[in-house]
Amino acid sequence: EAARRESESRLHAIANLVPDLLWSTDAAGKTDWYNQRWLEYSGQTPAQSLDDGWLEAIHPDDRATSIARFQAAAARGEPLRHEHRIRSAAGDYRWFLVQARPERDETGTIVRWLGAATDIEDLKSAEASLQRSHAELDRRVQERTAELQQLSQARQELLQRLVTVQEDERRRIARELHDSLGQFLSALNLRLSILEQTAGVASPVLEEIEQLRPAVQQIDRELDRLTMELRPPALD
């Protein structure tokens, strides 16, 4: 008995040195021991923390889930791993990772549970900050994508207007070439025909007319070709 008490005393002394909150419960989950770290952090007395007293230190929103998780682990006889918030003596809550495992006797029956709670508040804060950063990054990407889509749409509209202006200008130039120069060439052909009729058979003017007419015809064909290339009728 003295050796057992000495062993327990040594174990409790070591347990009080670790930064985690340690405890033990009976098979039904009633707490029968806490290390000094739990008492210091929670501000509870040993009497207050026994049995189900630890629930008073758990965040109200987490209590039902914590009980359900322990009951499920106890029913399966499997280790428990869970996260919940624990109130400090100052009244603020911090996130802890709770882990507990069952101890069994020679027959395999669970006789008690040993548990530890590790402070993960800084990790939770870092995760929340990372999630906010990801959300902000996603928002900026979406905004930038929307801006690029708007720019792309504006560019397409600008290109469409530019093409429309070009086509209008091509149509105007083709019309002017066909109408104005066409009229000049027709008038020139008519003038050449009049000169040809009035000139004598051996007149030098007739020779000039015969030399000019192929050139005029070539100009007329080139004009038609340019007009077609500028504004093909099939394009309409």
Coordinates of N, CA and C in Angstrom, one line a residue:
E1 N 0.8 -1.2 0.0 CA 0.0 0.0 0.0 C 0.9 1.2 0.0
A2 N 1.9 1.2 0.8 CA 2.9 2.4 0.8 C 3.5 2.5 -0.5
A3 N 3.9 1.4 -1.2 CA 4.5 1.5 -2.5 C 3.6 2.1 -3.5
R4 N 2.3 1.6 -3.4 CA 1.3 2.1 -4.3 C 1.1 3.6 -4.2
R5 N 1.0 4.1 -2.9 CA 0.8 5.5 -2.7 C 2.0 6.3 -3.2
E6 N 3.2 5.7 -3.0 CA 4.4 6.4 -3.5 C 4.4 6.5 -5.0
S7 N 4.0 5.4 -5.6 CA 3.9 5.4 -7.1 C 2.9 6.4 -7.6
E8 N 1.7 6.5 -7.0 CA 0.7 7.4 -7.4 C 1.2 8.9 -7.1
S9 N 1.9 9.1 -6.0 CA 2.4 10.4 -5.7 C 3.4 10.9 -6.8
R10 N 4.3 9.9 -7.2 CA 5.3 10.2 -8.2 C 4.6 10.5 -9.5
L11 N 3.6 9.7 -9.8 CA 2.8 9.9 -11.1 C 2.1 11.2 -11.1
H12 N 1.5 11.6 -10.0 CA 0.8 12.9 -10.0 C 1.8 14.0 -10.0
A13 N 3.0 13.9 -9.4 CA 4.0 15.0 -9.5 C 4.4 15.2 -11.0
I14 N 4.6 14.1 -11.7 CA 5.0 14.2 -13.1 C 3.9 14.8 -13.9
A15 N 2.6 14.3 -13.6 CA 1.4 14.8 -14.3 C 1.3 16.3 -14.2
N16 N 1.7 16.9 -13.0 CA 1.5 18.3 -12.8 C 2.6 19.1 -13.5
L17 N 3.6 18.5 -14.0 CA 4.7 19.2 -14.8 C 4.3 19.5 -16.2
V18 N 3.4 18.7 -16.8 CA 3.1 18.8 -18.2 C 2.2 20.0 -18.5
P19 N 2.2 20.6 -19.6 CA 1.3 21.7 -19.9 C -0.1 21.3 -20.2
D20 N -0.3 20.0 -20.5 CA -1.7 19.6 -20.9 C -2.6 19.5 -19.6
L21 N -3.9 19.5 -19.9 CA -4.8 19.3 -18.8 C -5.1 17.8 -18.7
L22 N -4.8 17.1 -17.6 CA -4.9 15.7 -17.5 C -6.0 15.3 -16.5
W23 N -6.7 14.2 -16.7 CA -7.7 13.7 -15.8 C -7.9 12.2 -16.0
S24 N -8.6 11.6 -15.0 CA -9.0 10.2 -15.1 C -10.4 10.1 -14.7
T25 N -11.2 9.1 -15.2 CA -12.6 8.9 -14.9 C -12.7 7.4 -14.6
D26 N -13.9 7.1 -14.0 CA -14.2 5.7 -13.9 C -14.8 5.2 -15.2
A27 N -15.2 3.9 -15.2 CA -15.7 3.3 -16.5 C -16.9 4.1 -17.0
A28 N -17.7 4.7 -16.1 CA -19.0 5.4 -16.5 C -18.7 6.8 -16.9
G29 N -17.4 7.3 -16.8 CA -17.1 8.6 -17.2 C -17.1 9.6 -16.1
K30 N -17.3 9.2 -14.8 CA -17.3 10.1 -13.7 C -15.8 10.5 -13.3
T31 N -15.5 11.7 -13.4 CA -14.1 12.1 -13.1 C -13.7 12.0 -11.7
D32 N -12.6 11.4 -11.4 CA -12.1 11.2 -10.0 C -10.8 11.8 -9.8
W33 N -10.1 12.4 -10.8 CA -8.8 13.0 -10.6 C -8.5 14.0 -11.7
Y34 N -7.9 15.1 -11.4 CA -7.4 16.1 -12.3 C -6.0 16.5 -11.9
N35 N -5.2 16.8 -12.9 CA -3.9 17.4 -12.5 C -4.0 18.8 -12.1
Q36 N -2.9 19.3 -11.5 CA -2.9 20.7 -11.1 C -3.1 21.7 -12.2
R37 N -2.7 21.4 -13.3 CA -2.8 22.3 -14.5 C -4.3 22.5 -14.8
W38 N -5.1 21.5 -14.7 CA -6.5 21.7 -14.9 C -7.1 22.7 -13.9
L39 N -6.8 22.5 -12.6 CA -7.3 23.3 -11.6 C -6.9 24.7 -11.7
E40 N -5.6 24.9 -12.1 CA -5.1 26.3 -12.3 C -5.8 27.0 -13.5
Y41 N -5.9 26.2 -14.6 CA -6.5 26.8 -15.8 C -8.0 27.1 -15.6
S42 N -8.7 26.1 -15.1 CA -10.2 26.3 -15.1 C -10.6 27.1 -13.9
G43 N -9.8 27.2 -12.8 CA -10.2 27.9 -11.6 C -11.1 27.1 -10.7
Q44 N -11.4 25.8 -11.1 CA -12.2 25.0 -10.3 C -11.4 24.4 -9.1
T45 N -12.1 24.1 -8.1 CA -11.5 23.4 -6.9 C -11.6 21.9 -7.3
P46 N -10.8 21.0 -6.6 CA -10.9 19.6 -6.8 C -12.4 19.1 -6.6
A47 N -13.1 19.6 -5.6 CA -14.4 19.2 -5.4 C -15.4 19.6 -6.5
Q48 N -15.2 20.8 -7.0 CA -16.0 21.3 -8.1 C -15.8 20.5 -9.4
S49 N -14.6 20.0 -9.6 CA -14.3 19.3 -10.9 C -14.6 17.8 -10.9
L50 N -15.0 17.2 -9.8 CA -15.2 15.8 -9.7 C -16.6 15.4 -10.4
D51 N -16.7 14.2 -10.7 CA -17.9 13.6 -11.4 C -18.1 14.4 -12.7
D52 N -19.3 15.1 -12.8 CA -19.6 15.9 -14.0 C -19.3 17.3 -13.8
G53 N -18.6 17.7 -12.8 CA -18.3 19.1 -12.6 C -17.6 19.8 -13.7
W54 N -16.8 19.0 -14.5 CA -16.0 19.5 -15.5 C -16.8 20.2 -16.6
L55 N -18.1 19.7 -16.7 CA -19.0 20.3 -17.8 C -19.2 21.8 -17.6
E56 N -19.1 22.2 -16.4 CA -19.3 23.7 -16.1 C -18.3 24.5 -16.8
A57 N -17.1 23.9 -17.0 CA -16.0 24.7 -17.7 C -16.0 24.6 -19.2
I58 N -16.9 23.7 -19.7 CA -17.0 23.6 -21.2 C -17.9 24.6 -21.8
H59 N -17.6 25.1 -22.9 CA -18.5 26.1 -23.6 C -19.9 25.5 -23.7
P60 N -20.9 26.3 -23.4 CA -22.3 25.8 -23.5 C -22.7 25.2 -24.8
D61 N -22.1 25.7 -25.9 CA -22.4 25.2 -27.3 C -21.7 23.9 -27.5
D62 N -20.7 23.5 -26.7 CA -20.0 22.3 -27.0 C -20.3 21.2 -26.1
R63 N -21.1 21.4 -25.0 CA -21.3 20.4 -24.0 C -22.0 19.2 -24.5
A64 N -23.1 19.4 -25.2 CA -23.9 18.2 -25.7 C -23.1 17.4 -26.6
T65 N -22.3 18.0 -27.5 CA -21.5 17.3 -28.4 C -20.4 16.5 -27.7
S66 N -19.8 17.1 -26.7 CA -18.7 16.5 -25.9 C -19.2 15.2 -25.2
I67 N -20.4 15.3 -24.6 CA -21.0 14.2 -23.9 C -21.3 13.1 -24.9
A68 N -21.9 13.4 -26.1 CA -22.3 12.4 -27.1 C -21.0 11.7 -27.6
R69 N -20.0 12.5 -27.9 CA -18.7 11.9 -28.4 C -18.1 10.9 -27.4
F70 N -18.1 11.2 -26.1 CA -17.6 10.3 -25.1 C -18.5 9.1 -25.0
Q71 N -19.8 9.3 -25.0 CA -20.7 8.1 -24.9 C -20.5 7.2 -26.1
A72 N -20.3 7.7 -27.3 CA -20.1 6.9 -28.5 C -18.8 6.1 -28.4
A73 N -17.7 6.8 -27.9 CA -16.4 6.2 -27.7 C -16.5 5.1 -26.7
A74 N -17.2 5.3 -25.6 CA -17.3 4.3 -24.5 C -18.1 3.1 -25.0
A75 N -19.1 3.4 -25.8 CA -20.0 2.3 -26.3 C -19.1 1.4 -27.2
R76 N -18.3 2.0 -28.0 CA -17.4 1.2 -28.9 C -16.2 0.7 -28.2
G77 N -15.8 1.3 -27.1 CA -14.6 0.9 -26.4 C -13.4 1.4 -27.2
E78 N -13.5 2.5 -27.9 CA -12.4 3.0 -28.7 C -11.9 4.3 -28.1
P79 N -10.7 4.7 -28.4 CA -10.1 6.0 -28.0 C -11.0 7.2 -28.5
L80 N -10.9 8.2 -27.7 CA -11.7 9.4 -28.0 C -10.8 10.5 -28.5
R81 N -11.2 11.2 -29.6 CA -10.5 12.4 -30.1 C -11.5 13.4 -30.5
H82 N -11.4 14.6 -29.8 CA -12.5 15.6 -30.0 C -11.9 16.9 -29.7
E83 N -12.6 18.0 -30.2 CA -12.2 19.3 -29.9 C -13.4 20.1 -29.3
H84 N -13.1 20.8 -28.2 CA -14.1 21.7 -27.6 C -13.4 22.9 -26.9
R85 N -14.2 23.8 -26.5 CA -13.7 25.0 -25.8 C -13.8 24.9 -24.3
I86 N -12.8 25.3 -23.6 CA -12.8 25.2 -22.2 C -12.5 26.6 -21.6
R87 N -13.3 26.9 -20.6 CA -13.2 28.3 -20.0 C -12.1 28.3 -19.0
S88 N -11.3 29.4 -19.1 CA -10.2 29.6 -18.2 C -10.7 30.3 -16.9
A89 N -9.8 30.4 -15.9 CA -10.2 31.1 -14.7 C -10.5 32.5 -14.9
A90 N -10.0 33.1 -16.0 CA -10.3 34.5 -16.3 C -11.6 34.7 -17.0
G91 N -12.2 33.6 -17.4 CA -13.5 33.7 -18.1 C -13.5 33.6 -19.6
D92 N -12.4 33.6 -20.2 CA -12.3 33.4 -21.7 C -12.2 32.0 -22.0
Y93 N -12.6 31.7 -23.3 CA -12.6 30.3 -23.8 C -11.5 30.1 -24.8
R94 N -10.9 28.9 -24.7 CA -9.8 28.5 -25.6 C -10.1 27.1 -26.1
W95 N -9.7 26.9 -27.4 CA -9.9 25.6 -28.0 C -8.9 24.6 -27.5
F96 N -9.3 23.3 -27.2 CA -8.5 22.3 -26.8 C -8.8 21.0 -27.6
L97 N -7.7 20.3 -27.9 CA -7.8 18.9 -28.5 C -7.9 17.9 -27.3
V98 N -9.0 17.2 -27.2 CA -9.3 16.3 -26.1 C -9.0 14.9 -26.7
Q99 N -8.2 14.1 -26.0 CA -7.9 12.7 -26.3 C -8.0 11.9 -25.0
A100 N -8.7 10.8 -25.2 CA -8.8 9.9 -24.0 C -8.8 8.4 -24.5
R101 N -8.2 7.5 -23.7 CA -8.2 6.1 -24.0 C -8.6 5.3 -22.8
P102 N -9.2 4.1 -23.1 CA -9.7 3.3 -22.0 C -8.6 2.4 -21.4
E103 N -8.7 2.1 -20.1 CA -7.8 1.1 -19.5 C -8.7 -0.1 -19.2
R104 N -8.1 -1.3 -19.5 CA -8.9 -2.5 -19.3 C -8.3 -3.4 -18.3
D105 N -9.1 -4.3 -17.7 CA -8.5 -5.3 -16.7 C -8.2 -6.5 -17.5
E106 N -7.8 -7.6 -16.7 CA -7.4 -8.8 -17.3 C -8.5 -9.4 -18.3
T107 N -9.7 -9.1 -18.0 CA -10.8 -9.7 -18.8 C -11.2 -8.9 -20.0
G108 N -10.5 -7.7 -20.1 CA -10.8 -6.8 -21.2 C -11.9 -5.8 -21.0
T109 N -12.4 -5.8 -19.7 CA -13.4 -4.8 -19.4 C -12.8 -3.5 -19.1
I110 N -13.4 -2.4 -19.6 CA -12.9 -1.1 -19.3 C -13.2 -0.7 -17.8
V111 N -12.1 -0.3 -17.1 CA -12.2 0.0 -15.7 C -12.0 1.5 -15.5
R112 N -11.4 2.2 -16.4 CA -11.2 3.7 -16.3 C -10.8 4.3 -17.6
W113 N -10.9 5.6 -17.6 CA -10.4 6.3 -18.8 C -9.4 7.4 -18.4
L114 N -8.3 7.5 -19.2 CA -7.3 8.5 -19.0 C -7.4 9.5 -20.1
G115 N -7.4 10.8 -19.8 CA -7.6 11.8 -20.8 C -6.6 12.9 -20.7
A116 N -6.4 13.7 -21.8 CA -5.6 14.8 -21.8 C -6.2 15.8 -22.8
A117 N -6.1 17.1 -22.5 CA -6.5 18.2 -23.3 C -5.4 19.1 -23.7
T118 N -5.1 19.3 -25.0 CA -4.0 20.1 -25.4 C -4.5 21.4 -26.0
D119 N -4.0 22.5 -25.6 CA -4.4 23.8 -26.0 C -4.0 24.0 -27.5
I120 N -5.1 24.2 -28.4 CA -4.8 24.4 -29.8 C -5.4 25.7 -30.3
E121 N -5.6 26.7 -29.3 CA -6.2 28.0 -29.7 C -5.4 28.7 -30.7
D122 N -4.0 28.7 -30.6 CA -3.2 29.3 -31.6 C -3.3 28.7 -33.0
L123 N -3.4 27.3 -33.0 CA -3.6 26.6 -34.2 C -5.0 27.0 -34.9
K124 N -6.0 27.0 -34.0 CA -7.3 27.4 -34.5 C -7.3 28.8 -35.1
S125 N -6.6 29.7 -34.4 CA -6.6 31.1 -34.9 C -5.8 31.2 -36.2
A126 N -4.7 30.4 -36.3 CA -4.0 30.3 -37.6 C -4.8 29.8 -38.7
E127 N -5.6 28.7 -38.4 CA -6.5 28.1 -39.4 C -7.6 29.1 -39.8
A128 N -8.1 29.8 -38.9 CA -9.2 30.8 -39.2 C -8.6 31.9 -40.1
S129 N -7.3 32.4 -39.7 CA -6.7 33.4 -40.5 C -6.4 32.9 -41.9
L130 N -6.0 31.6 -42.0 CA -5.7 31.1 -43.3 C -7.0 31.0 -44.1
Q131 N -8.1 30.6 -43.5 CA -9.4 30.5 -44.2 C -9.8 31.9 -44.7
R132 N -9.6 32.9 -43.8 CA -9.9 34.3 -44.2 C -9.1 34.7 -45.4
S133 N -7.8 34.3 -45.3 CA -6.9 34.7 -46.4 C -7.3 34.0 -47.7
H134 N -7.7 32.7 -47.6 CA -8.2 32.0 -48.8 C -9.5 32.6 -49.4
A135 N -10.4 33.0 -48.4 CA -11.6 33.6 -48.8 C -11.3 35.0 -49.5
E136 N -10.4 35.7 -49.0 CA -10.1 37.0 -49.5 C -9.4 36.8 -50.9
L137 N -8.5 35.8 -51.0 CA -7.9 35.5 -52.3 C -8.9 35.1 -53.3
D138 N -9.9 34.3 -52.9 CA -10.9 33.8 -53.8 C -11.8 35.1 -54.3
R139 N -12.1 35.9 -53.3 CA -12.8 37.1 -53.7 C -12.1 38.0 -54.7
R140 N -10.8 38.2 -54.4 CA -10.0 39.0 -55.4 C -9.9 38.4 -56.7
V141 N -9.7 37.0 -56.7 CA -9.7 36.3 -58.0 C -11.0 36.5 -58.8
Q142 N -12.1 36.3 -58.1 CA -13.4 36.5 -58.7 C -13.6 37.9 -59.3
E143 N -13.1 38.9 -58.4 CA -13.2 40.3 -58.9 C -12.4 40.5 -60.1
R144 N -11.1 40.0 -60.1 CA -10.2 40.2 -61.2 C -10.8 39.5 -62.4
T145 N -11.3 38.3 -62.2 CA -11.9 37.5 -63.4 C -13.0 38.3 -64.0
A146 N -13.9 38.9 -63.1 CA -15.0 39.7 -63.6 C -14.5 40.9 -64.4
E147 N -13.4 41.6 -63.8 CA -12.8 42.7 -64.5 C -12.3 42.3 -65.9
L148 N -11.6 41.2 -65.9 CA -11.0 40.7 -67.2 C -12.2 40.4 -68.2
Q149 N -13.3 39.8 -67.7 CA -14.4 39.5 -68.5 C -15.0 40.8 -69.1
Q150 N -15.1 41.8 -68.2 CA -15.6 43.1 -68.7 C -14.7 43.7 -69.7
L151 N -13.4 43.6 -69.5 CA -12.4 44.1 -70.4 C -12.5 43.4 -71.7
S152 N -12.6 42.1 -71.6 CA -12.7 41.2 -72.8 C -14.0 41.6 -73.6
Q153 N -15.1 41.8 -72.9 CA -16.3 42.2 -73.6 C -16.2 43.5 -74.2
A154 N -15.6 44.5 -73.5 CA -15.4 45.8 -74.0 C -14.5 45.8 -75.3
R155 N -13.5 44.9 -75.2 CA -12.6 44.8 -76.3 C -13.3 44.2 -77.5
Q156 N -14.2 43.2 -77.3 CA -14.9 42.6 -78.4 C -15.9 43.7 -79.0
E157 N -16.5 44.4 -78.1 CA -17.4 45.5 -78.6 C -16.6 46.5 -79.4
L158 N -15.4 46.9 -78.9 CA -14.6 47.8 -79.6 C -14.2 47.3 -81.0
L159 N -13.7 46.0 -81.0 CA -13.4 45.4 -82.3 C -14.5 45.3 -83.2
Q160 N -15.7 45.0 -82.7 CA -16.9 45.0 -83.5 C -17.2 46.4 -84.1
R161 N -17.1 47.4 -83.3 CA -17.3 48.8 -83.8 C -16.3 49.1 -84.9
L162 N -15.0 48.7 -84.6 CA -13.9 49.0 -85.5 C -14.2 48.3 -86.8
V163 N -14.6 47.1 -86.8 CA -14.9 46.3 -88.0 C -16.0 47.0 -88.8
T164 N -17.0 47.4 -88.0 CA -18.2 48.1 -88.6 C -17.8 49.4 -89.3
V165 N -16.9 50.1 -88.6 CA -16.4 51.4 -89.2 C -15.6 51.1 -90.5
Q166 N -14.8 50.1 -90.4 CA -13.9 49.7 -91.6 C -14.8 49.3 -92.7
E167 N -15.8 48.5 -92.4 CA -16.7 48.0 -93.5 C -17.5 49.2 -94.1
D168 N -17.9 50.1 -93.2 CA -18.6 51.3 -93.8 C -17.7 52.1 -94.6
E169 N -16.5 52.3 -94.2 CA -15.5 53.0 -95.0 C -15.2 52.3 -96.3
R170 N -15.1 51.0 -96.3 CA -14.9 50.3 -97.5 C -16.1 50.4 -98.5
R171 N -17.3 50.4 -97.9 CA -18.5 50.5 -98.7 C -18.5 51.9 -99.4
R172 N -18.1 52.9 -98.6 CA -18.2 54.3 -99.1 C -17.1 54.5 -100.2
I173 N -15.9 54.0 -100.0 CA -14.9 54.1 -101.0 C -15.3 53.4 -102.3
A174 N -15.8 52.1 -102.1 CA -16.2 51.3 -103.2 C -17.3 52.1 -104.0
R175 N -18.2 52.7 -103.3 CA -19.3 53.4 -104.0 C -18.8 54.6 -104.7
E176 N -17.9 55.3 -104.1 CA -17.3 56.5 -104.7 C -16.5 56.1 -106.0
L177 N -15.7 55.0 -105.8 CA -14.9 54.6 -107.0 C -15.9 54.2 -108.1
H178 N -16.9 53.4 -107.8 CA -17.8 52.9 -108.8 C -18.6 54.0 -109.4
D179 N -19.1 54.9 -108.6 CA -20.0 56.0 -109.1 C -19.2 57.1 -109.8
S180 N -18.2 57.7 -109.0 CA -17.5 58.9 -109.5 C -16.6 58.5 -110.7
L181 N -15.6 57.6 -110.4 CA -14.7 57.3 -111.4 C -15.4 56.5 -112.6
G182 N -16.4 55.8 -112.3 CA -17.2 55.1 -113.3 C -17.8 56.1 -114.3
Q183 N -18.3 57.2 -113.7 CA -18.9 58.2 -114.5 C -17.9 58.9 -115.4
F184 N -16.7 59.2 -114.8 CA -15.6 59.8 -115.5 C -15.2 58.9 -116.7
L185 N -15.0 57.6 -116.4 CA -14.6 56.7 -117.5 C -15.7 56.6 -118.6
S186 N -17.0 56.6 -118.2 CA -18.0 56.6 -119.2 C -18.0 57.8 -120.0
A187 N -17.8 59.0 -119.4 CA -17.7 60.2 -120.1 C -16.5 60.2 -121.0
L188 N -15.4 59.6 -120.6 CA -14.2 59.6 -121.4 C -14.4 58.7 -122.6
N189 N -15.1 57.5 -122.4 CA -15.4 56.7 -123.5 C -16.3 57.3 -124.5
L190 N -17.3 58.1 -124.0 CA -18.2 58.8 -124.9 C -17.5 59.9 -125.7
R191 N -16.6 60.6 -125.0 CA -15.8 61.6 -125.7 C -14.9 61.0 -126.8
L192 N -14.3 59.9 -126.4 CA -13.5 59.2 -127.4 C -14.3 58.8 -128.6
S193 N -15.5 58.3 -128.3 CA -16.4 57.9 -129.4 C -16.7 59.1 -130.3
I194 N -17.0 60.2 -129.7 CA -17.3 61.4 -130.5 C -16.1 61.9 -131.4
L195 N -15.0 61.9 -130.7 CA -13.8 62.2 -131.5 C -13.5 61.3 -132.6
E196 N -13.8 60.0 -132.3 CA -13.5 59.0 -133.4 C -14.4 59.2 -134.6
Q197 N -15.7 59.6 -134.3 CA -16.6 59.9 -135.4 C -16.3 61.1 -136.2
T198 N -15.8 62.1 -135.5 CA -15.5 63.4 -136.2 C -14.1 63.4 -136.9
A199 N -13.2 62.5 -136.4 CA -11.9 62.5 -137.0 C -11.9 61.8 -138.4
G200 N -11.0 62.2 -139.2 CA -10.9 61.6 -140.5 C -10.3 60.2 -140.4
V201 N -10.4 59.5 -141.5 CA -9.9 58.2 -141.6 C -8.4 58.1 -141.3
A202 N -7.7 59.1 -141.9 CA -6.2 59.1 -141.8 C -5.7 60.1 -140.8
S203 N -6.6 60.5 -139.9 CA -6.3 61.6 -139.0 C -5.4 61.0 -137.9
P204 N -4.3 61.8 -137.4 CA -3.5 61.4 -136.3 C -4.3 61.2 -135.0
V205 N -5.4 62.0 -134.9 CA -6.3 61.9 -133.7 C -6.9 60.5 -133.6
L206 N -7.3 59.9 -134.7 CA -7.8 58.6 -134.7 C -6.9 57.5 -134.2
E207 N -5.6 57.7 -134.6 CA -4.6 56.8 -134.1 C -4.4 57.0 -132.6
E208 N -4.5 58.2 -132.1 CA -4.4 58.4 -130.7 C -5.5 57.8 -129.9
I209 N -6.7 57.9 -130.5 CA -7.9 57.3 -129.9 C -7.8 55.8 -129.8
E210 N -7.3 55.2 -130.9 CA -7.2 53.7 -130.9 C -6.1 53.3 -129.9
Q211 N -5.2 54.1 -129.6 CA -4.2 53.8 -128.6 C -4.7 54.0 -127.1
L212 N -5.6 55.0 -127.0 CA -6.1 55.3 -125.7 C -7.2 54.4 -125.2
R213 N -8.0 53.9 -126.2 CA -9.2 53.1 -125.8 C -8.8 51.8 -125.0
P214 N -7.8 51.1 -125.4 CA -7.4 49.9 -124.5 C -7.0 50.3 -123.1
A215 N -6.3 51.5 -123.0 CA -5.9 51.9 -121.7 C -7.1 52.3 -120.8
V216 N -8.1 52.9 -121.5 CA -9.4 53.2 -120.7 C -10.1 52.0 -120.3
Q217 N -10.1 51.0 -121.2 CA -10.8 49.7 -120.9 C -10.1 49.0 -119.8
Q218 N -8.7 49.1 -119.8 CA -8.0 48.5 -118.7 C -8.2 49.2 -117.4
I219 N -8.3 50.5 -117.4 CA -8.7 51.3 -116.2 C -10.0 50.9 -115.7
D220 N -11.0 50.7 -116.6 CA -12.3 50.3 -116.2 C -12.3 48.9 -115.5
R221 N -11.6 48.0 -116.1 CA -11.5 46.6 -115.5 C -10.8 46.7 -114.1
E222 N -9.8 47.5 -114.0 CA -9.1 47.6 -112.7 C -10.0 48.3 -111.6
L223 N -10.8 49.2 -112.1 CA -11.8 49.9 -111.2 C -12.8 48.8 -110.7
D224 N -13.3 48.0 -111.6 CA -14.2 47.0 -111.2 C -13.6 46.0 -110.2
R225 N -12.3 45.6 -110.5 CA -11.6 44.7 -109.6 C -11.4 45.3 -108.2
L226 N -11.0 46.6 -108.1 CA -10.8 47.2 -106.8 C -12.1 47.3 -106.1
T227 N -13.2 47.7 -106.8 CA -14.5 47.8 -106.1 C -14.9 46.5 -105.5
M228 N -14.7 45.4 -106.3 CA -15.1 44.1 -105.8 C -14.3 43.7 -104.6
E229 N -13.0 44.0 -104.6 CA -12.1 43.6 -103.5 C -12.4 44.4 -102.2
L230 N -12.8 45.7 -102.4 CA -13.1 46.5 -101.3 C -14.4 46.1 -100.6
R231 N -15.4 45.8 -101.5 CA -16.7 45.5 -100.9 C -17.4 44.5 -101.8
P232 N -17.1 43.1 -101.6 CA -17.7 42.1 -102.4 C -19.2 42.1 -102.2
P233 N -20.0 42.0 -103.2 CA -21.5 41.9 -102.9 C -21.9 40.7 -102.1
A234 N -21.1 39.6 -102.2 CA -21.5 38.4 -101.4 C -21.4 38.7 -99.9
L235 N -20.6 39.7 -99.5 CA -20.4 40.0 -98.1 C -21.7 40.4 -97.5
D236 N -22.5 41.1 -98.2 CA -23.8 41.6 -97.7 C -24.7 40.4 -97.4

